[in-house]
mmCIF file of C-alpha atoms in Angstrom:
data_model
loop_
_atom_site.group_PDB
_atom_site.id
_atom_site.type_symbol
_atom_site.label_atom_id
_atom_site.label_comp_id
_atom_site.label_asym_id
_atom_site.label_seq_id
_atom_site.Cartn_x
_atom_site.Cartn_y
_atom_site.Cartn_z
ATOM 1 C CA MET A 1 72.622 -11.884 -55.035
ATOM 2 C CA ARG A 2 73.203 -9.084 -52.565
ATOM 3 C CA SER A 3 71.106 -6.649 -54.669
ATOM 4 C CA ARG A 4 68.202 -9.103 -54.797
ATOM 5 C CA LYS A 5 68.049 -9.428 -50.979
ATOM 6 C CA LEU A 6 67.991 -5.677 -50.359
ATOM 7 C CA PRO A 7 64.314 -5.018 -51.200
ATOM 8 C CA VAL A 8 63.260 -7.858 -48.943
ATOM 9 C CA VAL A 9 65.257 -6.443 -46.043
ATOM 10 C CA LEU A 10 63.747 -2.997 -46.611
ATOM 11 C CA LEU A 11 60.219 -4.423 -46.600
ATOM 12 C CA LEU A 12 60.836 -6.243 -43.348
ATOM 13 C CA ALA A 13 62.217 -3.090 -41.754
ATOM 14 C CA CYS A 14 59.210 -1.006 -42.829
ATOM 15 C CA ALA A 15 56.839 -3.613 -41.420
ATOM 16 C CA ALA A 16 58.689 -3.493 -38.099
ATOM 17 C CA CYS A 17 58.435 0.335 -37.982
ATOM 18 C CA ALA A 18 54.689 0.298 -38.624
ATOM 19 C CA GLY A 19 53.980 -1.219 -35.171
ATOM 20 C CA PRO A 20 51.072 -3.454 -34.208
ATOM 21 C CA ARG A 21 47.830 -3.206 -36.059
ATOM 22 C CA PRO A 22 45.036 -1.304 -34.217
ATOM 23 C CA THR A 23 42.514 -3.533 -32.463
ATOM 24 C CA SER A 24 38.731 -3.129 -32.604
ATOM 25 C CA PRO A 25 37.084 -1.381 -29.603
ATOM 26 C CA PRO A 26 35.590 -3.766 -27.037
ATOM 27 C CA PRO A 27 31.873 -4.401 -27.435
ATOM 28 C CA ALA A 28 29.598 -2.154 -25.379
ATOM 29 C CA ALA A 29 28.370 -3.581 -22.111
ATOM 30 C CA PRO A 30 24.828 -4.904 -22.367
ATOM 31 C CA ALA A 31 22.089 -2.682 -20.945
ATOM 32 C CA PRO A 32 20.964 -3.665 -17.446
ATOM 33 C CA PRO A 33 17.789 -5.710 -17.449
ATOM 34 C CA PRO A 34 14.590 -3.788 -16.648
ATOM 35 C CA PRO A 35 13.330 -4.085 -13.083
ATOM 36 C CA PRO A 36 10.804 -6.864 -12.568
ATOM 37 C CA PRO A 37 7.179 -5.727 -12.659
ATOM 38 C CA PHE A 38 5.698 -4.715 -9.316
ATOM 39 C CA PRO A 39 3.823 -7.789 -8.073
ATOM 40 C CA HIS A 40 0.829 -6.020 -6.509
ATOM 41 C CA ALA A 41 -2.091 -4.378 -8.313
ATOM 42 C CA THR A 42 -3.210 -2.398 -5.265
ATOM 43 C CA VAL A 43 -1.366 -0.446 -2.557
ATOM 44 C CA TRP A 44 -2.356 1.878 0.295
ATOM 45 C CA THR A 45 -0.715 5.113 1.443
ATOM 46 C CA ARG A 46 1.448 4.755 4.516
ATOM 47 C CA GLU A 47 0.839 8.250 5.885
ATOM 48 C CA ALA A 48 -1.454 11.229 5.486
ATOM 49 C CA ALA A 49 -0.563 13.972 2.982
ATOM 50 C CA THR A 50 1.171 11.600 0.574
ATOM 51 C CA GLY A 51 2.293 13.476 -2.530
ATOM 52 C CA LEU A 52 1.862 12.310 -6.135
ATOM 53 C CA ARG A 53 4.335 13.441 -8.794
ATOM 54 C CA PRO A 54 2.831 14.053 -12.237
ATOM 55 C CA ASP A 55 4.018 12.014 -15.193
ATOM 56 C CA SER A 56 5.100 15.064 -17.219
ATOM 57 C CA ALA A 57 3.978 18.673 -16.968
ATOM 58 C CA GLY A 58 0.927 17.959 -14.846
ATOM 59 C CA THR A 59 0.135 19.375 -11.451
ATOM 60 C CA PRO A 60 1.394 17.540 -8.349
ATOM 61 C CA GLY A 61 -1.328 16.130 -6.134
ATOM 62 C CA THR A 62 -1.671 15.251 -2.467
ATOM 63 C CA LEU A 63 -3.672 12.433 -0.901
ATOM 64 C CA PRO A 64 -4.854 13.823 2.442
ATOM 65 C CA ASN A 65 -5.653 10.593 4.286
ATOM 66 C CA ALA A 66 -3.519 7.747 5.469
ATOM 67 C CA PHE A 67 -4.387 4.309 4.083
ATOM 68 C CA THR A 68 -5.962 5.539 0.855
ATOM 69 C CA ARG A 69 -6.295 2.777 -1.722
ATOM 70 C CA LEU A 70 -4.364 3.184 -4.995
ATOM 71 C CA GLU A 71 -4.315 1.138 -8.193
ATOM 72 C CA VAL A 72 -0.842 0.437 -9.614
ATOM 73 C CA LEU A 73 -0.621 1.178 -13.351
ATOM 74 C CA ARG A 74 3.150 0.771 -13.853
ATOM 75 C CA SER A 75 6.395 0.933 -11.929
ATOM 76 C CA ASP A 76 10.120 1.588 -12.051
ATOM 77 C CA SER A 77 12.912 0.623 -9.679
ATOM 78 C CA SER A 78 11.763 2.821 -6.787
ATOM 79 C CA SER A 79 8.383 4.354 -7.683
ATOM 80 C CA LEU A 80 4.875 3.386 -8.681
ATOM 81 C CA TYR A 81 2.584 5.178 -11.077
ATOM 82 C CA VAL A 82 -0.809 4.946 -9.389
ATOM 83 C CA ARG A 83 -4.419 6.017 -9.744
ATOM 84 C CA CYS A 84 -6.678 6.887 -6.827
ATOM 85 C CA VAL A 85 -10.138 5.634 -7.748
ATOM 86 C CA VAL A 86 -11.647 6.498 -4.351
ATOM 87 C CA CYS A 87 -10.664 10.159 -4.738
ATOM 88 C CA THR A 88 -12.985 12.816 -6.121
ATOM 89 C CA PRO A 89 -11.865 13.705 -8.703
ATOM 90 C CA ARG A 90 -9.666 10.724 -9.551
ATOM 91 C CA VAL A 91 -5.966 11.534 -9.565
ATOM 92 C CA GLU A 92 -2.858 9.843 -10.936
ATOM 93 C CA GLY A 93 0.863 10.217 -10.344
ATOM 94 C CA TRP A 94 4.094 8.698 -9.090
ATOM 95 C CA VAL A 95 4.533 7.697 -5.465
ATOM 96 C CA GLU A 96 7.614 6.260 -3.800
ATOM 97 C CA THR A 97 7.329 2.549 -3.117
ATOM 98 C CA ALA A 98 8.504 3.195 0.438
ATOM 99 C CA GLY A 99 5.460 5.440 0.943
ATOM 100 C CA VAL A 100 2.868 2.686 0.552
ATOM 101 C CA VAL A 101 1.969 -0.651 2.147
ATOM 102 C CA PHE A 102 0.956 -3.776 0.261
ATOM 103 C CA GLU A 103 1.970 -7.002 2.051
ATOM 104 C CA PRO A 104 -0.364 -7.874 4.940
ATOM 105 C CA ARG A 105 0.724 -9.688 8.043
ATOM 106 C CA THR A 106 -1.592 -11.045 10.711
ATOM 107 C CA PRO A 107 -3.320 -8.370 12.824
ATOM 108 C CA ALA A 108 -1.503 -9.526 15.951
ATOM 109 C CA GLN A 109 1.881 -9.235 14.227
ATOM 110 C CA ALA A 110 1.110 -5.798 12.806
ATOM 111 C CA ALA A 111 -0.378 -4.333 15.994
ATOM 112 C CA GLY A 112 3.011 -3.205 17.275
ATOM 113 C CA GLY A 113 4.006 -1.391 14.092
ATOM 114 C CA GLU A 114 2.702 1.509 12.040
ATOM 115 C CA LEU A 115 -0.979 2.304 11.691
ATOM 116 C CA ALA A 116 -1.069 1.577 7.939
ATOM 117 C CA ASP A 117 0.454 -1.877 8.417
ATOM 118 C CA PHE A 118 -2.101 -2.630 11.124
ATOM 119 C CA LEU A 119 -5.018 -1.454 8.984
ATOM 120 C CA LEU A 120 -3.807 -3.551 6.058
ATOM 121 C CA ALA A 121 -3.727 -6.613 8.316
ATOM 122 C CA VAL A 122 -7.216 -5.913 9.666
ATOM 123 C CA ARG A 123 -8.534 -5.299 6.153
ATOM 124 C CA ASP A 124 -7.059 -8.569 4.903
ATOM 125 C CA ALA A 125 -8.495 -10.561 7.797
ATOM 126 C CA ALA A 126 -11.922 -8.939 7.413
ATOM 127 C CA SER A 127 -11.990 -9.676 3.678
ATOM 128 C CA ARG A 128 -11.470 -13.364 4.531
ATOM 129 C CA ARG A 129 -13.859 -13.266 7.518
ATOM 130 C CA ASP A 130 -11.011 -14.439 9.717
ATOM 131 C CA VAL A 131 -12.722 -13.548 12.974
ATOM 132 C CA ALA A 132 -10.188 -15.500 15.015
ATOM 133 C CA ALA A 133 -7.392 -13.213 13.794
ATOM 134 C CA LEU A 134 -9.520 -10.096 14.300
ATOM 135 C CA ARG A 135 -10.496 -11.113 17.820
ATOM 136 C CA GLU A 136 -6.867 -10.893 18.918
ATOM 137 C CA VAL A 137 -6.756 -7.129 18.259
ATOM 138 C CA MET A 138 -10.289 -6.084 19.257
ATOM 139 C CA GLY A 139 -10.396 -3.899 22.365
ATOM 140 C CA ARG A 140 -11.950 -5.368 25.487
ATOM 141 C CA GLY A 141 -14.814 -2.863 25.372
ATOM 142 C CA PHE A 142 -15.327 -3.173 21.616
ATOM 143 C CA THR A 143 -18.496 -1.345 20.562
ATOM 144 C CA HIS A 144 -20.705 -2.608 17.747
ATOM 145 C CA SER A 145 -24.072 -0.917 18.343
ATOM 146 C CA PHE A 146 -25.591 2.354 19.486
ATOM 147 C CA ALA A 147 -27.974 0.240 21.535
ATOM 148 C CA GLY A 148 -25.159 -0.521 23.969
ATOM 149 C CA GLY A 149 -23.682 -3.571 22.288
ATOM 150 C CA ASP A 150 -20.254 -3.625 23.947
ATOM 151 C CA GLY A 151 -17.841 -6.508 24.097
ATOM 152 C CA VAL A 152 -15.930 -8.745 21.712
ATOM 153 C CA VAL A 153 -18.087 -11.847 22.184
ATOM 154 C CA GLU A 154 -21.273 -9.859 21.597
ATOM 155 C CA ALA A 155 -19.866 -8.312 18.408
ATOM 156 C CA LEU A 156 -18.728 -11.651 16.996
ATOM 157 C CA GLY A 157 -22.126 -13.166 17.736
ATOM 158 C CA ARG A 158 -23.934 -10.297 16.048
ATOM 159 C CA TRP A 159 -21.751 -10.527 12.929
ATOM 160 C CA GLU A 160 -22.383 -14.246 12.634
ATOM 161 C CA GLN A 161 -26.107 -13.738 13.146
ATOM 162 C CA GLU A 162 -26.301 -11.212 10.288
ATOM 163 C CA GLY A 163 -24.153 -13.293 7.931
ATOM 164 C CA TYR A 164 -21.132 -10.983 8.371
ATOM 165 C CA ARG A 165 -22.897 -8.295 6.330
ATOM 166 C CA ARG A 166 -21.415 -5.493 8.443
ATOM 167 C CA LEU A 167 -17.920 -6.967 8.614
ATOM 168 C CA ASP A 168 -17.870 -7.405 4.828
ATOM 169 C CA ARG A 169 -18.163 -3.629 4.423
ATOM 170 C CA LEU A 170 -15.051 -2.889 6.485
ATOM 171 C CA PRO A 171 -12.491 -3.200 3.638
ATOM 172 C CA PHE A 172 -14.404 -0.641 1.583
ATOM 173 C CA LEU A 173 -14.551 1.773 4.530
ATOM 174 C CA LEU A 174 -10.809 1.485 5.056
ATOM 175 C CA ASP A 175 -10.011 1.981 1.363
ATOM 176 C CA ARG A 176 -11.193 5.606 1.558
ATOM 177 C CA GLY A 177 -8.540 6.379 4.137
ATOM 178 C CA VAL A 178 -8.543 7.135 7.845
ATOM 179 C CA ALA A 179 -8.402 10.399 9.738
ATOM 180 C CA THR A 180 -8.459 11.441 13.369
ATOM 181 C CA PRO A 181 -10.702 14.018 15.018
ATOM 182 C CA ASP A 182 -8.654 14.198 18.208
ATOM 183 C CA GLY A 183 -5.286 12.482 17.629
ATOM 184 C CA THR A 184 -6.384 9.430 19.613
ATOM 185 C CA ILE A 185 -9.056 7.637 17.605
ATOM 186 C CA TRP A 186 -8.371 6.990 13.921
ATOM 187 C CA ALA A 187 -11.617 6.487 12.049
ATOM 188 C CA ALA A 188 -12.696 5.033 8.727
ATOM 189 C CA PRO A 189 -14.082 6.384 6.580
ATOM 190 C CA SER A 190 -12.302 9.679 7.052
ATOM 191 C CA ALA A 191 -15.613 11.509 6.502
ATOM 192 C CA TRP A 192 -16.709 10.479 9.989
ATOM 193 C CA ALA A 193 -13.776 12.358 11.518
ATOM 194 C CA THR A 194 -14.474 15.541 9.560
ATOM 195 C CA ASP A 195 -18.257 15.581 9.184
ATOM 196 C CA ARG A 196 -20.354 15.133 12.318
ATOM 197 C CA ALA A 197 -23.439 14.738 10.121
ATOM 198 C CA TYR A 198 -22.042 11.450 8.797
ATOM 199 C CA SER A 199 -24.465 8.727 9.844
ATOM 200 C CA ASP A 200 -23.360 5.503 8.138
ATOM 201 C CA LEU A 201 -21.141 2.633 9.251
ATOM 202 C CA ARG A 202 -17.803 3.665 10.748
ATOM 203 C CA ALA A 203 -14.805 1.930 12.343
ATOM 204 C CA GLY A 204 -12.323 3.206 14.909
ATOM 205 C CA PHE A 205 -8.791 2.313 15.987
ATOM 206 C CA ARG A 206 -6.429 3.561 18.685
ATOM 207 C CA ARG A 207 -2.998 2.854 20.123
ATOM 208 C CA GLU A 208 -3.023 1.468 23.630
ATOM 209 C CA GLY A 209 0.021 0.282 25.564
ATOM 210 C CA GLY A 210 2.273 0.552 22.518
ATOM 211 C CA ARG A 211 -0.022 -1.534 20.300
ATOM 212 C CA TRP A 212 -2.882 -0.763 17.950
ATOM 213 C CA GLU A 213 -6.340 -2.096 18.693
ATOM 214 C CA TRP A 214 -9.697 -2.038 16.965
ATOM 215 C CA VAL A 215 -12.267 -0.348 19.200
ATOM 216 C CA PHE A 216 -15.539 -0.042 17.266
ATOM 217 C CA LEU A 217 -17.513 -0.926 14.151
ATOM 218 C CA VAL A 218 -20.765 0.978 14.607
ATOM 219 C CA PRO A 219 -23.632 1.524 12.158
ATOM 220 C CA GLY A 220 -25.601 4.719 11.770
ATOM 221 C CA PRO A 221 -28.050 5.806 14.474
ATOM 222 C CA GLY A 222 -31.001 4.425 12.505
ATOM 223 C CA GLU A 223 -29.569 0.897 12.430
ATOM 224 C CA SER A 224 -29.606 -1.618 15.222
#
């Protein structure tokens, strides 16, 4: 009987020496979800000289004017891949999300902030013909005609009389960016600030008393 029990004892001892069986490695952590898509199809540069990073081995580009309109093609967590369709030639590249504006407030709310935020608010109000919102940020001596048409009430009356034809063009002027000829007046389109031969519709903005105001929307000399 003793000899029969011996192999069983030896087997139990060997099993004890072998130790615990190895466990399988824990499953890999799931990959983080991709960032949600950027909710806006269009953005505008916050400042002048905004740089664009190429997608691969391309050449970096620079957008010279503040408030230049850009189309958003794709995005990641902190950048947008954009195309400038108002640039000649058209350019594409990555821009930091913090370097653009895209969510308009009312003009009165934006008047105390940065120029790009103010222009976005004015553009949005003009696109909706919200003259009540625009009136709050128009300078007291607002100019709308070379014939001496000064004053907010006169400008609003003229726009209504012409079916807001001139006001409807303002968003497209702003989309090409703004520049300043003297550091005081910021003008759209930027061509007016750099080319004194420019003779089409132009708009001007300035900072007065710590707030931005809209000071003119004037046609070319040949228009009334």
